Coordinates of C-alpha atoms in Angstrom, one line a residue:
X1 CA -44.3 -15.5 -56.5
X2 CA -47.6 -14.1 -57.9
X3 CA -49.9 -12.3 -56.2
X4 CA -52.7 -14.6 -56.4
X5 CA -50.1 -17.2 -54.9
X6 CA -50.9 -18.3 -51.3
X7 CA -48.0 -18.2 -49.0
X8 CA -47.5 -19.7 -45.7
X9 CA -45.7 -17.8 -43.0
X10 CA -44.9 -20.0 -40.2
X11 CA -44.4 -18.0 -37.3
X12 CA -45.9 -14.8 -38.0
X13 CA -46.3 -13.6 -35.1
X14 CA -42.4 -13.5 -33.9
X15 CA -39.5 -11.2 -34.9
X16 CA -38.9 -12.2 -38.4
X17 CA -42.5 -13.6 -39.3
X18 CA -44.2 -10.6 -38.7
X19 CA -41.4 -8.6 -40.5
X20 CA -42.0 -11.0 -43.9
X21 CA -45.8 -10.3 -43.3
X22 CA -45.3 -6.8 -43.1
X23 CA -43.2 -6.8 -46.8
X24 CA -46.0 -9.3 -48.6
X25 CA -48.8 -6.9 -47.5
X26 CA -46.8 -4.0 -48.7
X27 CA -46.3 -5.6 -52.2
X28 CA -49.7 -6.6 -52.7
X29 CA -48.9 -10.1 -51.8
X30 CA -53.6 -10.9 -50.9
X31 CA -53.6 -14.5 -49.5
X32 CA -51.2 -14.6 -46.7
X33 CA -52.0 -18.0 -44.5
X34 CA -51.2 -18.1 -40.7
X35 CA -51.7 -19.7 -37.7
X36 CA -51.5 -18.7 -34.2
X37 CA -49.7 -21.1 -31.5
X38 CA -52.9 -21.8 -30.4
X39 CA -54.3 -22.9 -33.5
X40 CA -51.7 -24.7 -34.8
X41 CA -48.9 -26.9 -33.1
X42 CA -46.1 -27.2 -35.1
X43 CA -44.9 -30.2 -32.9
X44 CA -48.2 -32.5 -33.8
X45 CA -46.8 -34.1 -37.4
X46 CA -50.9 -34.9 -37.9
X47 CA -52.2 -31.5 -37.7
X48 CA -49.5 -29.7 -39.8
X49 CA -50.2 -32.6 -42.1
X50 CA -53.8 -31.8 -42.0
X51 CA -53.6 -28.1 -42.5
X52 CA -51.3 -28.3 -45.6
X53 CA -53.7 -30.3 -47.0
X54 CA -56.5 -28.4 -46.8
X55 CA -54.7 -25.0 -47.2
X56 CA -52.5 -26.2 -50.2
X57 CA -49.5 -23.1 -50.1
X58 CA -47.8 -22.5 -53.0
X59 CA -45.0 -20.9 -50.7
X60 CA -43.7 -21.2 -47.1
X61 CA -41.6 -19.1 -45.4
X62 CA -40.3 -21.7 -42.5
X63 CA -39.4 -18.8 -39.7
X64 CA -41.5 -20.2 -36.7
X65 CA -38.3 -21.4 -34.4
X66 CA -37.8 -21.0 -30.2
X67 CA -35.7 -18.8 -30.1
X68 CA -33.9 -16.8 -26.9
X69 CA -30.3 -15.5 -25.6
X70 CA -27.3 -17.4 -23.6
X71 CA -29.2 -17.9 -20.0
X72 CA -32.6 -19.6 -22.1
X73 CA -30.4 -21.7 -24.1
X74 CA -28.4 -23.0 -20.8
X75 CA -31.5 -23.2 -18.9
X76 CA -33.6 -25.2 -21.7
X77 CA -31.3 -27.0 -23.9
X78 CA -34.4 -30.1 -24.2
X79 CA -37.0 -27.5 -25.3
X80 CA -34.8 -25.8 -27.8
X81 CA -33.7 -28.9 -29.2
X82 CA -37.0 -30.8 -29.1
X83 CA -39.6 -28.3 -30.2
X84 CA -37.3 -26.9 -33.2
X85 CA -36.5 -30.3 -34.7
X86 CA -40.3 -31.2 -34.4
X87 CA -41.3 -28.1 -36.0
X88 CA -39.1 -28.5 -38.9
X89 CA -39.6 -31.5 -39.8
X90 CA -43.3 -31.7 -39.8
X91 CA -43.3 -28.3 -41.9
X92 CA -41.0 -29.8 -44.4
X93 CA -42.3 -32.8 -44.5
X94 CA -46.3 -31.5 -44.9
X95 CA -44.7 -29.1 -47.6
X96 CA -43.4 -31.7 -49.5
X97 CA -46.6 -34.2 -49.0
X98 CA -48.5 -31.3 -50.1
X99 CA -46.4 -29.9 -52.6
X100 CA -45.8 -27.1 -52.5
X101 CA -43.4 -24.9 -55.2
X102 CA -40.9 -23.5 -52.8
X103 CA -39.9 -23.8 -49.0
X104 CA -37.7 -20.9 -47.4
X105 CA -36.0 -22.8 -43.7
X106 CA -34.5 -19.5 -41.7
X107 CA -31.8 -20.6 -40.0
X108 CA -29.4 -18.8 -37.6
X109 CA -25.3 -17.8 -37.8
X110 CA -24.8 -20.1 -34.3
X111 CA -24.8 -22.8 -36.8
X112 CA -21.1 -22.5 -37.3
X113 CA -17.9 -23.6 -35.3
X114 CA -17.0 -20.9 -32.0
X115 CA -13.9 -20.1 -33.4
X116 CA -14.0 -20.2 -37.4
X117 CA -12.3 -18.2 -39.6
X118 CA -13.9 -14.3 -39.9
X119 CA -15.5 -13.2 -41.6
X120 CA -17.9 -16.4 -41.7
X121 CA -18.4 -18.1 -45.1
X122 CA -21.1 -20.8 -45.4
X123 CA -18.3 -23.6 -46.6
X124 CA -17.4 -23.0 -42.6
X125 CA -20.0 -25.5 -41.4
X126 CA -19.3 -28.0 -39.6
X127 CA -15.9 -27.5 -39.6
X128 CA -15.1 -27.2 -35.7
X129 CA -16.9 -27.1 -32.3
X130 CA -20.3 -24.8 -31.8
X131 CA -20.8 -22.6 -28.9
X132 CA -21.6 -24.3 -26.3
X133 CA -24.2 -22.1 -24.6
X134 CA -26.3 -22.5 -27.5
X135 CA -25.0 -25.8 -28.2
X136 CA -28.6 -27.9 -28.6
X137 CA -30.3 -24.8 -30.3
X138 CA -27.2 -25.0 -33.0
X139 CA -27.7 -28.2 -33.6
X140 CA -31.6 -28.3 -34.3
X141 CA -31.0 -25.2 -37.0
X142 CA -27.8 -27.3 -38.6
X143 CA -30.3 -30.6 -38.8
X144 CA -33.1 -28.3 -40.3
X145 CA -30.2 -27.5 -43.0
X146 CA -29.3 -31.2 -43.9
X147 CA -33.2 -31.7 -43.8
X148 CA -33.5 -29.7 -46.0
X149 CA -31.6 -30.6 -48.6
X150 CA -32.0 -34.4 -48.2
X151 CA -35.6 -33.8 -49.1
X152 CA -34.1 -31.2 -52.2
X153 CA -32.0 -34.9 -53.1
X154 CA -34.3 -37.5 -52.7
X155 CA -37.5 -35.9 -54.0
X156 CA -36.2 -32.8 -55.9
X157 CA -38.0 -30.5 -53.7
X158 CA -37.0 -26.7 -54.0
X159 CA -36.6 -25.9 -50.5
X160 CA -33.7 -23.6 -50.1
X161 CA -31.8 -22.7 -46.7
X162 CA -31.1 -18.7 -44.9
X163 CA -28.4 -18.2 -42.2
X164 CA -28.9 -14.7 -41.1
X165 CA -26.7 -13.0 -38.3
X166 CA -28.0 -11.5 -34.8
X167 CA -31.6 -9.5 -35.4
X168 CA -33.5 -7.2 -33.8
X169 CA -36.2 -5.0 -34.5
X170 CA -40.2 -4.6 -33.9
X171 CA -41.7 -7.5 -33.0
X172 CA -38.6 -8.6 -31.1
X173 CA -39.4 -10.1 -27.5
X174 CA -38.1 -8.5 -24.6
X175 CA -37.2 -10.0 -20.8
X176 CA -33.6 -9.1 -19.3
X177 CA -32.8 -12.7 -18.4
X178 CA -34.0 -14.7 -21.6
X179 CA -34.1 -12.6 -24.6
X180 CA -31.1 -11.7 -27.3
X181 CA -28.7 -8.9 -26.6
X182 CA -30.8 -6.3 -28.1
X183 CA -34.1 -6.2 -26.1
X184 CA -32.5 -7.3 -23.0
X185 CA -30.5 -4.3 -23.2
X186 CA -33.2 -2.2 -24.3
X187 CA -35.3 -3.7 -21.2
X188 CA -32.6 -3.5 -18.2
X189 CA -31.4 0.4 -19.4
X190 CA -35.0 1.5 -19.9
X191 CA -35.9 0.3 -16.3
X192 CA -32.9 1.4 -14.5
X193 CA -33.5 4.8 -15.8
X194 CA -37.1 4.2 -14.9
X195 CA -36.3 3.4 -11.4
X196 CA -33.0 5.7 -11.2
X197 CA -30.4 2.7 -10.7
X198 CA -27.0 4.0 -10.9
X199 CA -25.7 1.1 -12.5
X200 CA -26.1 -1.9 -14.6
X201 CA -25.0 -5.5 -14.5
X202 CA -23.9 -7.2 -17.5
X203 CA -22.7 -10.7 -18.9
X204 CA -19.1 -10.9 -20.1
X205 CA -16.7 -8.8 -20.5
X206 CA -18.2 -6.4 -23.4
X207 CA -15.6 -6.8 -25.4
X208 CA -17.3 -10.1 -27.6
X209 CA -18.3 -8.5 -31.1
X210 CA -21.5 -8.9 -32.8
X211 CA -23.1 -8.2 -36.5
X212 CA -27.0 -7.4 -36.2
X213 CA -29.4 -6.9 -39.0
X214 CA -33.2 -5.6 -38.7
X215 CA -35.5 -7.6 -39.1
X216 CA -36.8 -5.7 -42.1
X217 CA -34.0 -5.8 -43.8
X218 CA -34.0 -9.7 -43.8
X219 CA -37.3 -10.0 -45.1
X220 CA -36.1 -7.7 -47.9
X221 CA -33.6 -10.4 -48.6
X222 CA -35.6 -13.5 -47.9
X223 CA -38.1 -11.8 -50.7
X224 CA -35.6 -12.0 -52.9
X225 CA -34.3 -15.2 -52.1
X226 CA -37.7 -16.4 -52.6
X227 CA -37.7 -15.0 -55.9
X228 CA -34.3 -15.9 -57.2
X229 CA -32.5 -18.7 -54.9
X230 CA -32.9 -22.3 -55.6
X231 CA -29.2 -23.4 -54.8
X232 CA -29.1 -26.6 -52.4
X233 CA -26.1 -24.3 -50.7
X234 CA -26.6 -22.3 -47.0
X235 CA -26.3 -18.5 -47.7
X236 CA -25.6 -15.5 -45.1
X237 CA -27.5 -12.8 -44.9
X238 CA -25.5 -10.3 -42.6
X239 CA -25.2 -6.0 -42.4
X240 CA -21.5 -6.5 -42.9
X241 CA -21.4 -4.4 -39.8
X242 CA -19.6 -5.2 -36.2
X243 CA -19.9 -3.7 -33.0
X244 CA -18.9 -4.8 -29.1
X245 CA -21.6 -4.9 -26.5
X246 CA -20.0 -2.0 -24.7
X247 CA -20.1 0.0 -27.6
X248 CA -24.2 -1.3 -28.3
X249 CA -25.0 -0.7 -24.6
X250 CA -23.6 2.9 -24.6
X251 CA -25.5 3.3 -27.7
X252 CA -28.3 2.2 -26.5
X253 CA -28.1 4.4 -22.9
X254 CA -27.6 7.3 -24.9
X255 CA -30.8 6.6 -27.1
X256 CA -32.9 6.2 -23.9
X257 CA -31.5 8.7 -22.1
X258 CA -29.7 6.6 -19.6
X259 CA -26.9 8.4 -17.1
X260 CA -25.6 5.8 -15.1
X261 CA -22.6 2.9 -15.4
X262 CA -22.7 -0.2 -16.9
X263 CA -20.6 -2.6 -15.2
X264 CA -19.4 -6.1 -16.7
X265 CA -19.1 -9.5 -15.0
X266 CA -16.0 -10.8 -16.0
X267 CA -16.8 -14.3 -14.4
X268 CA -19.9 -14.9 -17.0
X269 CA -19.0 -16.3 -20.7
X270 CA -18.8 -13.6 -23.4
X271 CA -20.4 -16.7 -25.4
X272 CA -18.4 -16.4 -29.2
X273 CA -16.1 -14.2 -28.9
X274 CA -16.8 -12.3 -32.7
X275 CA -19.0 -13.2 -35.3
X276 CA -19.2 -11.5 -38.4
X277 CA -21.0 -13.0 -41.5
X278 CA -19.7 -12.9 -44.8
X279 CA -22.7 -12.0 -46.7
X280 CA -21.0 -11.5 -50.4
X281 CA -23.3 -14.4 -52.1
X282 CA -26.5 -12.5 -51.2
X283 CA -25.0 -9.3 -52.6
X284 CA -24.5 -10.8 -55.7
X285 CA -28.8 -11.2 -56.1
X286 CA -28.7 -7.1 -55.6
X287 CA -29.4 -7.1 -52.0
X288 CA -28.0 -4.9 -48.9
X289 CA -29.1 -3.7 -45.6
X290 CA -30.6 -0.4 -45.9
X291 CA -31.4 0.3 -42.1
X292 CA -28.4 2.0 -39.7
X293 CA -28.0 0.5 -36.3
X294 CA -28.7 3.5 -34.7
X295 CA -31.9 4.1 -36.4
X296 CA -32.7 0.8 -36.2
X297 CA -32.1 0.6 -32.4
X298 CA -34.7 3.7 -31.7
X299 CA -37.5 2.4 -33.7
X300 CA -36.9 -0.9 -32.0
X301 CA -37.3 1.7 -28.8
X302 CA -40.4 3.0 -29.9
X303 CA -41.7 -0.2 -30.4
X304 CA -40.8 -1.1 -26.7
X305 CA -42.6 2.2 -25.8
X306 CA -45.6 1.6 -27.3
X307 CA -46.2 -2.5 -27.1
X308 CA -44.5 -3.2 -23.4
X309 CA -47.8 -3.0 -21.2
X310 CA -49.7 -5.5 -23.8
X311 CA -46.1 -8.0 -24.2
X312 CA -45.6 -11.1 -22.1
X313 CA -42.1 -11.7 -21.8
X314 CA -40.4 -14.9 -23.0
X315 CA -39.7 -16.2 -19.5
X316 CA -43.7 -15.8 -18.8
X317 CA -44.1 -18.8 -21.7
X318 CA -41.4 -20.9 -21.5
X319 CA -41.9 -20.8 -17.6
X320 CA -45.5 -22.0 -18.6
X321 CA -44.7 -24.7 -21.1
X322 CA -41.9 -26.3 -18.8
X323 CA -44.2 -26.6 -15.9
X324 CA -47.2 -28.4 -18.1
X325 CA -44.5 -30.5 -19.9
X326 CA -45.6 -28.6 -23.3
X327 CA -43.0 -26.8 -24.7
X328 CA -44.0 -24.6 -28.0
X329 CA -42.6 -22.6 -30.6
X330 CA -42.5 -18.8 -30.6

């Protein structure tokens, strides 16, 4: 990519869009292209149409998605289903119309089977049942895959494909019902220390282990994939490091200064019991995460600190989207 390029970041505004924004800027990357959820709808196949048309990227990064944690995926399995296949394949589609020289589809590690081989290599797909608490979710990211590549086979089109593993990071939406394991954490130990609660409730059994990766160390390597990948083949992008949500939640209390118990409910699903990508492909391009958990997880803190008063929670949208029967992305 060239600096005089223009690139398309397609949700910008989310976890791992405004991380890629962040890296372009800070490479000198001058004609970034967004669009708000208000300006464009992802779902309407004639507007993306229209706006590649007249903004004619040379590059997308495909990361606008709806995304959320176990409950959201139970709760909404229609919206996560419909909105994510609509958004992908109009983006794709437009790209291709338009033609642009390379398409970057972010994908998600819930693409592969529940109980696959570990660590998780990307000829694993497909190969056995998903999760099925983020069953419909799974499915739109593993269609955006063969999509993909169907338009790389019929019409030679370089669009390439990203599984990364569980992310967190700035940017990252936060409501204790509906968000990933991360915030929600963050968000139930920050208020129970707020309110002095002696105690925490969580899901499972804490004993289900999970890779995550910030979100600035993905864009690192979606830069690169961007510069170098142009395989029809998935590839992981994971930290190559596992821990339980006990040992994350104690982490977590002790980074906001949290005193009390957490206690787990052994009736609730653990959802996949371990999942750990195997991210050796990626490393061959030169690429590894740079940022420590713990480090990670106290800027992720700060963030909190400093954006909660201004942040509507995920539940606040979705709730407003089911209710006027107009779901959209993230």
């Amino acid at each position: 990519m060239h600096l005089n390029e223009k690139i398309y970041i397609a949700g910008h505004e989310g976890l791992v869009g405004s991380a890629i924004v962040r890296l372009l800027k800070a490479r000198g990357f001058q004609h970034l292209i967004t669009r708000t959820k208000d300006e464009l709808d992802l779902r309407a196949q004639k507007d993306v149409n229209n706006f590649f048309l007249e903004k004619k990227p040379d590059f997308v990064f495909l990361a606008a998605a709806l995304v959320g944690g176990i409950k959201a995926n139970n709760d909404y399995p229609a919206s996560f289903l419909y909105d994510n296949l609509m958004i992908q394949a109009n983006v794709m589609h437009a790209a291709h119309l338009s033609g642009v020289k390379k398409l970057l589809f972010l994908g998600s590690s819930c693409i592969y089977p529940r109980m696959c081989e570990q660590p998780i290599k990307e000829k694993y797909l497909m190969t056995g049942p998903l999760e099925m608490t983020n069953e419909a979710y799974a499915i739109a990211k593993i269609s955006g895959i063969k999509l993909a590549q169907a338009y790389r086979q019929q019409y030679g089109s370089n669009f390439i494909c990203a599984m990364p593993t569980n992310l967190y990071g700035p940017g990252d939406t936060f409501d204790k019902e509906r968000s990933h394991v991360i915030p929600a954490l963050i968000l139930k130990i920050h208020e129970a220390k707020e309110k002095n609660i002696p105690s925490i409730p969580l899901w499972g059994t804490g004993n289900a282990l999970r890779e995550f990766l910030h979100a600035d160390d993905l864009a690192a390597a979606l830069f690169i994939l961007m510069e170098h990948y142009n395989e029809s083949e998935i590839i992981n992008i994971g930290s190559g490091q596992e821990v339980s949500v006990l040992a994350l939640s104690q982490m977590i209390s002790e980074i906001i200064n949290y005193r009390g118990s957490i206690l787990f409910n052994n009736a609730e699903s653990d959802g996949t019991p371990r999942k750990i990508l195997d991210s050796s492909r990626i490393g061959t391009l030169g690429w590894q995460a740079k940022i420590n958990l713990r480090k990670g997880l106290e800027q992720a803190y700060e963030w909190y600190l400093e954006n909660k008063k201004g942040t509507a929670t995920w539940f606040d949208t979705i709730s407003y989207r089911v209710r006027n029967h107009s779901p959209r992305a993230d």
